[in-house]
mmCIF file of C-alpha atoms in Angstrom:
data_model
loop_
_atom_site.group_PDB
_atom_site.id
_atom_site.type_symbol
_atom_site.label_atom_id
_atom_site.label_comp_id
_atom_site.label_asym_id
_atom_site.label_seq_id
_atom_site.Cartn_x
_atom_site.Cartn_y
_atom_site.Cartn_z
ATOM 1 C CA MET A 113 81.718 151.241 139.713
ATOM 2 C CA ASN A 114 84.733 152.320 141.751
ATOM 3 C CA GLN A 115 87.792 150.193 142.241
ATOM 4 C CA LYS A 116 86.635 149.036 145.653
ATOM 5 C CA GLY A 117 83.484 147.587 144.156
ATOM 6 C CA LYS A 118 85.142 145.559 141.424
ATOM 7 C CA ARG A 119 85.345 141.807 141.861
ATOM 8 C CA LYS A 120 89.088 141.471 141.538
ATOM 9 C CA ARG A 121 91.305 138.527 142.244
ATOM 10 C CA PHE A 122 93.460 138.961 145.326
ATOM 11 C CA ARG A 123 96.691 139.117 143.321
ATOM 12 C CA ASP A 124 95.258 141.941 141.181
ATOM 13 C CA LEU A 125 94.520 144.167 144.173
ATOM 14 C CA SER A 126 96.778 147.107 144.921
ATOM 15 C CA TRP A 127 98.992 147.054 148.004
ATOM 16 C CA THR A 128 96.685 149.636 149.564
ATOM 17 C CA HIS A 129 93.680 147.350 149.185
ATOM 18 C CA LYS A 130 95.635 144.335 150.435
ATOM 19 C CA LYS A 131 96.590 146.375 153.484
ATOM 20 C CA GLN A 132 92.909 147.217 154.007
ATOM 21 C CA ILE A 133 92.058 143.509 153.925
ATOM 22 C CA PHE A 134 94.569 142.630 156.630
ATOM 23 C CA GLU A 135 93.441 145.605 158.696
ATOM 24 C CA GLY A 136 89.905 144.239 158.362
ATOM 25 C CA VAL A 137 91.106 140.851 159.588
ATOM 26 C CA PHE A 138 92.112 142.247 162.958
ATOM 27 C CA SER A 139 88.765 143.970 163.342
ATOM 28 C CA ARG A 140 87.240 140.465 163.292
ATOM 29 C CA PHE A 141 89.947 138.259 164.755
ATOM 30 C CA THR A 142 91.244 138.716 168.278
ATOM 31 C CA LEU A 143 93.575 136.289 170.005
ATOM 32 C CA ASP A 144 91.297 136.002 173.037
ATOM 33 C CA MET A 145 88.307 134.895 170.963
ATOM 34 C CA GLY A 146 90.533 132.769 168.743
ATOM 35 C CA LEU A 147 91.825 130.842 171.744
ATOM 36 C CA PHE A 148 88.288 130.586 173.122
ATOM 37 C CA HIS A 149 87.017 128.966 169.921
ATOM 38 C CA GLY A 150 90.197 126.877 169.702
ATOM 39 C CA ALA A 151 89.467 125.505 173.176
ATOM 40 C CA ALA A 152 85.954 124.562 172.041
ATOM 41 C CA LEU A 153 87.341 122.650 169.048
ATOM 42 C CA SER A 154 89.860 120.890 171.292
ATOM 43 C CA PHE A 155 87.077 119.916 173.682
ATOM 44 C CA TYR A 156 85.078 118.309 170.884
ATOM 45 C CA LEU A 157 88.205 116.577 169.594
ATOM 46 C CA ILE A 158 88.427 114.640 172.870
ATOM 47 C CA PHE A 159 85.070 113.022 172.118
ATOM 48 C CA THR A 160 85.533 112.599 168.363
ATOM 49 C CA LEU A 161 89.142 111.400 168.100
ATOM 50 C CA ILE A 162 88.547 107.766 169.048
ATOM 51 C CA PRO A 163 85.422 107.415 166.823
ATOM 52 C CA LEU A 164 87.351 109.009 163.941
ATOM 53 C CA LEU A 165 90.325 106.693 164.322
ATOM 54 C CA TYR A 166 88.049 103.680 164.773
ATOM 55 C CA LEU A 167 86.197 104.503 161.553
ATOM 56 C CA ALA A 168 89.483 105.032 159.717
ATOM 57 C CA VAL A 169 91.210 101.852 160.888
ATOM 58 C CA ASN A 170 88.293 99.423 160.998
ATOM 59 C CA VAL A 171 85.734 100.703 158.482
ATOM 60 C CA VAL A 172 87.956 102.297 155.824
ATOM 61 C CA GLY A 173 90.571 99.620 156.547
ATOM 62 C CA SER A 174 88.085 96.905 155.608
ATOM 63 C CA ILE A 175 87.759 98.534 152.161
ATOM 64 C CA VAL A 176 91.295 99.585 151.212
ATOM 65 C CA GLY A 177 93.203 97.387 153.632
ATOM 66 C CA ARG A 178 94.017 97.891 157.289
ATOM 67 C CA ALA A 179 97.758 97.995 156.585
ATOM 68 C CA THR A 180 97.269 100.813 154.050
ATOM 69 C CA VAL A 181 95.248 102.920 156.493
ATOM 70 C CA THR A 182 97.786 102.265 159.255
ATOM 71 C CA ASN A 183 100.635 103.358 156.964
ATOM 72 C CA VAL A 184 98.759 106.548 156.035
ATOM 73 C CA LEU A 185 98.079 107.381 159.688
ATOM 74 C CA ASN A 186 101.670 106.603 160.637
ATOM 75 C CA GLN A 187 103.024 108.885 157.917
ATOM 76 C CA TYR A 188 100.856 111.839 158.902
ATOM 77 C CA LEU A 189 101.361 111.360 162.631
ATOM 78 C CA ILE A 190 105.142 111.203 162.196
ATOM 79 C CA GLU A 191 105.576 113.932 159.578
ATOM 80 C CA TYR A 192 103.034 116.444 160.822
ATOM 81 C CA PHE A 193 102.717 115.818 164.548
ATOM 82 C CA GLY A 194 106.031 114.235 165.499
ATOM 83 C CA ILE A 195 104.345 111.127 166.955
ATOM 84 C CA SER A 196 106.880 108.381 166.348
ATOM 85 C CA ASP A 197 104.953 105.476 167.859
ATOM 86 C CA PHE A 198 101.331 104.736 166.976
ATOM 87 C CA SER A 199 101.249 101.223 168.444
ATOM 88 C CA GLY A 200 99.600 102.186 171.728
ATOM 89 C CA ILE A 201 96.500 103.665 170.186
ATOM 90 C CA LEU A 202 96.309 100.884 167.572
ATOM 91 C CA SER A 203 96.235 98.297 170.348
ATOM 92 C CA PHE A 204 93.480 100.270 172.036
ATOM 93 C CA LEU A 205 91.421 100.421 168.829
ATOM 94 C CA GLU A 206 91.819 96.678 168.309
ATOM 95 C CA SER A 207 90.209 96.079 171.697
ATOM 96 C CA ILE A 208 87.063 97.971 170.635
ATOM 97 C CA LYS A 209 84.349 96.366 168.556
ATOM 98 C CA PHE A 210 81.096 98.284 168.271
ATOM 99 C CA GLY A 211 78.084 96.043 167.835
ATOM 100 C CA GLY A 212 79.974 92.826 168.576
ATOM 101 C CA ASP A 213 79.396 90.167 165.918
ATOM 102 C CA ASN A 214 75.919 91.397 164.990
ATOM 103 C CA VAL A 215 76.017 93.001 161.520
ATOM 104 C CA VAL A 216 72.924 95.143 162.158
ATOM 105 C CA PHE A 217 74.313 96.490 165.429
ATOM 106 C CA GLN A 218 77.663 97.114 163.739
ATOM 107 C CA ASN A 219 76.014 99.214 161.013
ATOM 108 C CA VAL A 220 73.967 101.124 163.587
ATOM 109 C CA GLY A 221 77.178 101.694 165.543
ATOM 110 C CA ILE A 222 78.917 103.073 162.449
ATOM 111 C CA VAL A 223 76.058 105.551 161.852
ATOM 112 C CA ILE A 224 76.219 106.669 165.494
ATOM 113 C CA LEU A 225 79.991 107.065 165.237
ATOM 114 C CA LEU A 226 79.627 109.159 162.077
ATOM 115 C CA PHE A 227 77.223 111.528 163.808
ATOM 116 C CA SER A 228 79.469 111.637 166.880
ATOM 117 C CA SER A 229 82.526 112.372 164.760
ATOM 118 C CA SER A 230 80.752 115.253 163.038
ATOM 119 C CA ALA A 231 80.460 117.143 166.355
ATOM 120 C CA ILE A 232 83.839 118.813 165.856
ATOM 121 C CA PHE A 233 82.675 120.133 162.475
ATOM 122 C CA ILE A 234 79.543 121.606 164.060
ATOM 123 C CA SER A 235 81.801 123.416 166.519
ATOM 124 C CA LEU A 236 83.938 124.585 163.581
ATOM 125 C CA LYS A 237 80.800 125.872 161.847
ATOM 126 C CA THR A 238 79.941 127.998 164.896
ATOM 127 C CA SER A 239 83.471 129.413 164.909
ATOM 128 C CA VAL A 240 83.447 130.210 161.178
ATOM 129 C CA ASN A 241 80.100 131.992 161.612
ATOM 130 C CA TYR A 242 81.617 134.102 164.382
ATOM 131 C CA PHE A 243 84.704 135.143 162.416
ATOM 132 C CA TYR A 244 82.550 135.838 159.376
ATOM 133 C CA GLY A 245 80.678 138.247 161.635
ATOM 134 C CA ILE A 246 77.255 136.689 161.058
ATOM 135 C CA THR A 247 74.497 135.507 163.377
ATOM 136 C CA PRO A 248 71.811 133.318 161.795
ATOM 137 C CA HIS A 249 68.174 134.092 162.678
ATOM 138 C CA PHE A 250 65.743 131.233 162.096
ATOM 139 C CA GLU A 251 62.035 131.741 161.479
ATOM 140 C CA SER A 252 61.092 128.746 163.608
ATOM 141 C CA GLY A 253 62.484 125.883 165.645
ATOM 142 C CA LYS A 254 61.583 123.538 162.794
ATOM 143 C CA LYS A 255 63.695 125.561 160.361
ATOM 144 C CA LYS A 256 66.616 125.526 162.796
ATOM 145 C CA PHE A 257 66.282 121.743 163.238
ATOM 146 C CA PHE A 258 66.454 121.054 159.500
ATOM 147 C CA VAL A 259 69.353 123.482 159.014
ATOM 148 C CA ASN A 260 71.279 121.731 161.800
ATOM 149 C CA LEU A 261 70.467 118.337 160.277
ATOM 150 C CA ILE A 262 71.787 119.478 156.898
ATOM 151 C CA SER A 263 74.906 120.781 158.645
ATOM 152 C CA ARG A 264 75.434 117.332 160.160
ATOM 153 C CA LEU A 265 75.168 115.718 156.737
ATOM 154 C CA ILE A 266 77.581 118.277 155.256
ATOM 155 C CA SER A 267 79.967 117.558 158.138
ATOM 156 C CA ILE A 268 79.836 113.822 157.452
ATOM 157 C CA ALA A 269 80.442 114.491 153.741
ATOM 158 C CA LEU A 270 83.427 116.711 154.618
ATOM 159 C CA LEU A 271 84.711 113.990 156.914
ATOM 160 C CA GLY A 272 84.579 111.448 154.108
ATOM 161 C CA GLY A 273 86.010 113.907 151.610
ATOM 162 C CA PHE A 274 88.911 114.741 153.891
ATOM 163 C CA GLY A 275 89.656 111.034 154.250
ATOM 164 C CA VAL A 276 89.719 110.666 150.471
ATOM 165 C CA LEU A 277 92.064 113.667 150.209
ATOM 166 C CA LEU A 278 94.409 112.133 152.785
ATOM 167 C CA MET A 279 94.537 108.848 150.884
ATOM 168 C CA ALA A 280 95.050 110.628 147.549
ATOM 169 C CA ALA A 281 97.838 112.782 148.998
ATOM 170 C CA TYR A 282 99.486 109.694 150.489
ATOM 171 C CA PHE A 283 99.624 107.851 147.161
ATOM 172 C CA ALA A 284 100.643 111.031 145.322
ATOM 173 C CA GLN A 285 103.526 111.426 147.767
ATOM 174 C CA LEU A 286 104.595 107.831 147.072
ATOM 175 C CA LEU A 287 104.648 108.601 143.343
ATOM 176 C CA PHE A 288 106.640 111.804 143.865
ATOM 177 C CA ASN A 289 109.079 109.949 146.117
ATOM 178 C CA SER A 290 109.570 107.222 143.507
ATOM 179 C CA PHE A 291 110.099 109.828 140.793
ATOM 180 C CA GLY A 292 112.597 111.701 142.952
ATOM 181 C CA LYS A 293 114.613 108.584 143.704
ATOM 182 C CA ALA A 294 114.597 107.458 140.073
ATOM 183 C CA MET A 295 115.381 110.794 138.428
ATOM 184 C CA LEU A 296 117.333 112.700 141.055
ATOM 185 C CA ASN A 297 119.451 109.995 142.677
ATOM 186 C CA ASN A 298 122.659 111.641 141.428
ATOM 187 C CA SER A 299 122.184 114.602 143.746
ATOM 188 C CA VAL A 300 121.312 114.061 147.398
ATOM 189 C CA PHE A 301 120.608 117.766 147.937
ATOM 190 C CA ILE A 302 118.255 118.122 144.962
ATOM 191 C CA SER A 303 116.527 114.861 145.878
ATOM 192 C CA LYS A 304 115.883 116.034 149.447
ATOM 193 C CA PHE A 305 114.770 119.438 148.172
ATOM 194 C CA TRP A 306 112.327 117.769 145.765
ATOM 195 C CA LEU A 307 110.884 115.547 148.494
ATOM 196 C CA GLY A 308 110.508 118.507 150.853
ATOM 197 C CA VAL A 309 108.792 120.691 148.271
ATOM 198 C CA THR A 310 106.363 117.959 147.214
ATOM 199 C CA GLN A 311 105.575 116.981 150.804
ATOM 200 C CA HIS A 312 104.809 120.502 151.991
ATOM 201 C CA GLY A 313 103.210 121.484 148.689
ATOM 202 C CA LEU A 314 100.792 118.557 148.889
ATOM 203 C CA SER A 315 100.028 119.400 152.505
ATOM 204 C CA ILE A 316 99.172 123.007 151.640
ATOM 205 C CA LEU A 317 97.101 121.916 148.621
ATOM 206 C CA LEU A 318 95.196 119.339 150.684
ATOM 207 C CA MET A 319 94.337 121.829 153.426
ATOM 208 C CA MET A 320 93.451 124.526 150.886
ATOM 209 C CA ILE A 321 90.924 122.248 149.161
ATOM 210 C CA PHE A 322 89.427 121.154 152.481
ATOM 211 C CA LEU A 323 89.211 124.671 153.943
ATOM 212 C CA THR A 324 87.724 126.073 150.735
ATOM 213 C CA PHE A 325 84.789 123.713 151.225
ATOM 214 C CA VAL A 326 84.613 124.603 154.929
ATOM 215 C CA TYR A 327 84.542 128.347 154.226
ATOM 216 C CA ARG A 328 82.108 127.846 151.361
ATOM 217 C CA PHE A 329 79.616 125.371 152.814
ATOM 218 C CA LEU A 330 80.172 124.709 156.537
ATOM 219 C CA ASN A 331 78.536 127.897 157.780
ATOM 220 C CA ASP A 332 75.289 129.845 157.649
ATOM 221 C CA ALA A 333 76.553 132.413 155.153
ATOM 222 C CA ILE A 334 76.409 133.087 151.433
ATOM 223 C CA VAL A 335 80.048 132.895 150.337
ATOM 224 C CA LYS A 336 81.454 133.131 146.827
ATOM 225 C CA PHE A 337 83.921 130.424 145.822
ATOM 226 C CA ARG A 338 86.773 132.881 145.184
ATOM 227 C CA VAL A 339 86.196 134.517 148.573
ATOM 228 C CA ALA A 340 86.437 131.138 150.295
ATOM 229 C CA LEU A 341 89.516 130.199 148.258
ATOM 230 C CA VAL A 342 91.475 133.319 149.258
ATOM 231 C CA GLY A 343 90.981 132.669 152.963
ATOM 232 C CA ALA A 344 91.730 128.965 152.525
ATOM 233 C CA PHE A 345 95.055 129.718 150.815
ATOM 234 C CA PHE A 346 96.326 131.958 153.602
ATOM 235 C CA ALA A 347 95.028 129.619 156.305
ATOM 236 C CA SER A 348 96.787 126.641 154.686
ATOM 237 C CA VAL A 349 100.118 128.461 154.517
ATOM 238 C CA LEU A 350 99.760 129.608 158.137
ATOM 239 C CA LEU A 351 98.865 126.059 159.192
ATOM 240 C CA GLN A 352 101.964 124.689 157.498
ATOM 241 C CA ILE A 353 104.181 127.260 159.219
ATOM 242 C CA GLY A 354 102.462 126.692 162.547
ATOM 243 C CA GLN A 355 102.884 122.949 162.168
ATOM 244 C CA PHE A 356 106.680 123.333 162.271
ATOM 245 C CA VAL A 357 106.496 125.348 165.484
ATOM 246 C CA ILE A 358 104.005 123.029 167.177
ATOM 247 C CA GLN A 359 105.910 119.919 166.083
ATOM 248 C CA TYR A 360 109.148 121.326 167.496
ATOM 249 C CA TYR A 361 107.465 122.031 170.811
ATOM 250 C CA MET A 362 105.897 118.570 170.876
ATOM 251 C CA ASN A 363 109.248 116.924 170.150
ATOM 252 C CA VAL A 364 110.848 118.509 173.208
ATOM 253 C CA ALA A 365 107.824 117.892 175.440
ATOM 254 C CA TYR A 366 108.135 114.917 177.743
ATOM 255 C CA PHE A 367 104.789 113.360 176.804
ATOM 256 C CA ALA A 368 105.621 113.335 173.070
ATOM 257 C CA LYS A 369 108.199 110.599 173.539
ATOM 258 C CA SER A 370 105.547 107.974 174.185
ATOM 259 C CA GLY A 371 103.117 106.360 171.767
ATOM 260 C CA SER A 372 100.430 105.930 174.426
ATOM 261 C CA VAL A 373 96.818 106.910 173.838
ATOM 262 C CA ILE A 374 97.122 109.828 176.263
ATOM 263 C CA SER A 375 100.251 111.246 174.590
ATOM 264 C CA VAL A 376 98.663 111.044 171.121
ATOM 265 C CA ILE A 377 95.538 112.825 172.377
ATOM 266 C CA LEU A 378 97.585 115.543 174.106
ATOM 267 C CA ILE A 379 99.642 116.206 170.976
ATOM 268 C CA LEU A 380 96.575 116.406 168.737
ATOM 269 C CA LEU A 381 94.786 118.627 171.268
ATOM 270 C CA ALA A 382 97.717 121.048 171.253
ATOM 271 C CA PHE A 383 97.802 121.075 167.454
ATOM 272 C CA VAL A 384 94.059 121.742 167.164
ATOM 273 C CA TYR A 385 94.130 124.386 169.909
ATOM 274 C CA TYR A 386 96.925 126.430 168.356
ATOM 275 C CA GLY A 387 96.513 125.414 164.714
ATOM 276 C CA SER A 388 92.851 126.432 164.687
ATOM 277 C CA GLN A 389 93.955 130.068 164.955
ATOM 278 C CA ALA A 390 95.113 129.855 161.325
ATOM 279 C CA ILE A 391 91.653 128.620 160.303
ATOM 280 C CA PHE A 392 89.967 131.512 162.114
ATOM 281 C CA ILE A 393 92.362 134.038 160.570
ATOM 282 C CA GLY A 394 91.576 132.531 157.153
ATOM 283 C CA ALA A 395 87.840 132.998 157.746
ATOM 284 C CA SER A 396 88.483 136.618 158.749
ATOM 285 C CA ILE A 397 90.549 137.146 155.581
ATOM 286 C CA SER A 398 87.723 135.743 153.443
ATOM 287 C CA ALA A 399 85.205 138.088 155.072
ATOM 288 C CA ALA A 400 87.475 141.138 154.684
ATOM 289 C CA TYR A 401 88.326 140.244 151.061
ATOM 290 C CA GLY A 402 84.663 139.740 150.209
ATOM 291 C CA GLU A 403 83.726 143.090 151.711
ATOM 292 C CA LEU A 404 86.455 144.934 149.786
ATOM 293 C CA THR A 405 85.639 143.307 146.429
ATOM 294 C CA ASN A 406 81.860 143.732 146.588
ATOM 295 C CA GLN A 407 81.284 140.047 147.399
ATOM 296 C CA PRO A 408 80.264 140.412 151.062
ATOM 297 C CA VAL A 409 79.756 137.415 153.302
ATOM 298 C CA ILE A 410 76.141 137.676 154.484
ATOM 299 C CA SER A 411 73.906 135.428 156.535
ATOM 300 C CA LYS A 412 71.539 133.054 154.741
ATOM 301 C CA TYR A 413 69.072 133.403 157.603
ATOM 302 C CA GLN A 414 68.344 137.033 158.403
ATOM 303 C CA PRO A 415 65.600 138.571 160.567
ATOM 304 C CA LEU A 416 62.302 138.979 158.706
ATOM 305 C CA GLU A 417 62.511 142.785 158.804
ATOM 306 C CA ASN A 418 65.835 142.607 156.882
ATOM 307 C CA LYS A 419 64.458 140.443 154.073
#
């Protein structure tokens, strides 16, 4: 087997092969299509943001404590999006109560909200399929229905998993902060450096874990774990870099000074619209890496004549 066919780790590839991977990325990713798919994700965010926040504050809050969830949301909104005031949208969420006082209606409402919130992941699945360069072909409408249903369930699982990751990262950051203050209080510079490294390191790790699962499972392709991991790593680093740029822009924008519902939505829309480009580039990297290392990304559902 030649060198191109070997299943090598990315770091073991020669510079020539790494160059071939990034050349392959731009044969799949174009800015026009990236922005097109980013606009689709932003559109779905409009309809899923309130259900997501409602589930986080009221449902998850009833389990781990509303104050804990509010603190987690505040930290991420301030550190990653530059939103300094979350009170407006909290007041709005407090005025909403799905199902009223009826427990059955409340549970039905939660299920409906979960399915509604998963819409953005279905849009993400379509985008990942595109940048993988695959088009699924279903044998029947029944097959397509069940595949879409499974995708919804995977999306809900990813939604819950991402929430768990956020909570875990929040408490891990608290531990790192406490360690830094206790052990490094003699040096302000080293203490700040430690806090910065742990904060951004946790952010990259969190996104890398989440995107690995997205690239591996939230699509209609057969994808090896290592292939998904390579794309997730680069996408996470690009997201972290892009977050600085987007946050700076949001901080100087007039609507970012307010904590109103509209300003929060506009900031998150901008982040999803531009930040999604990193996710699409990561998917393109995974596809190019898989092709070079004899682990190609192929559709699970191919036309009958190709089977």
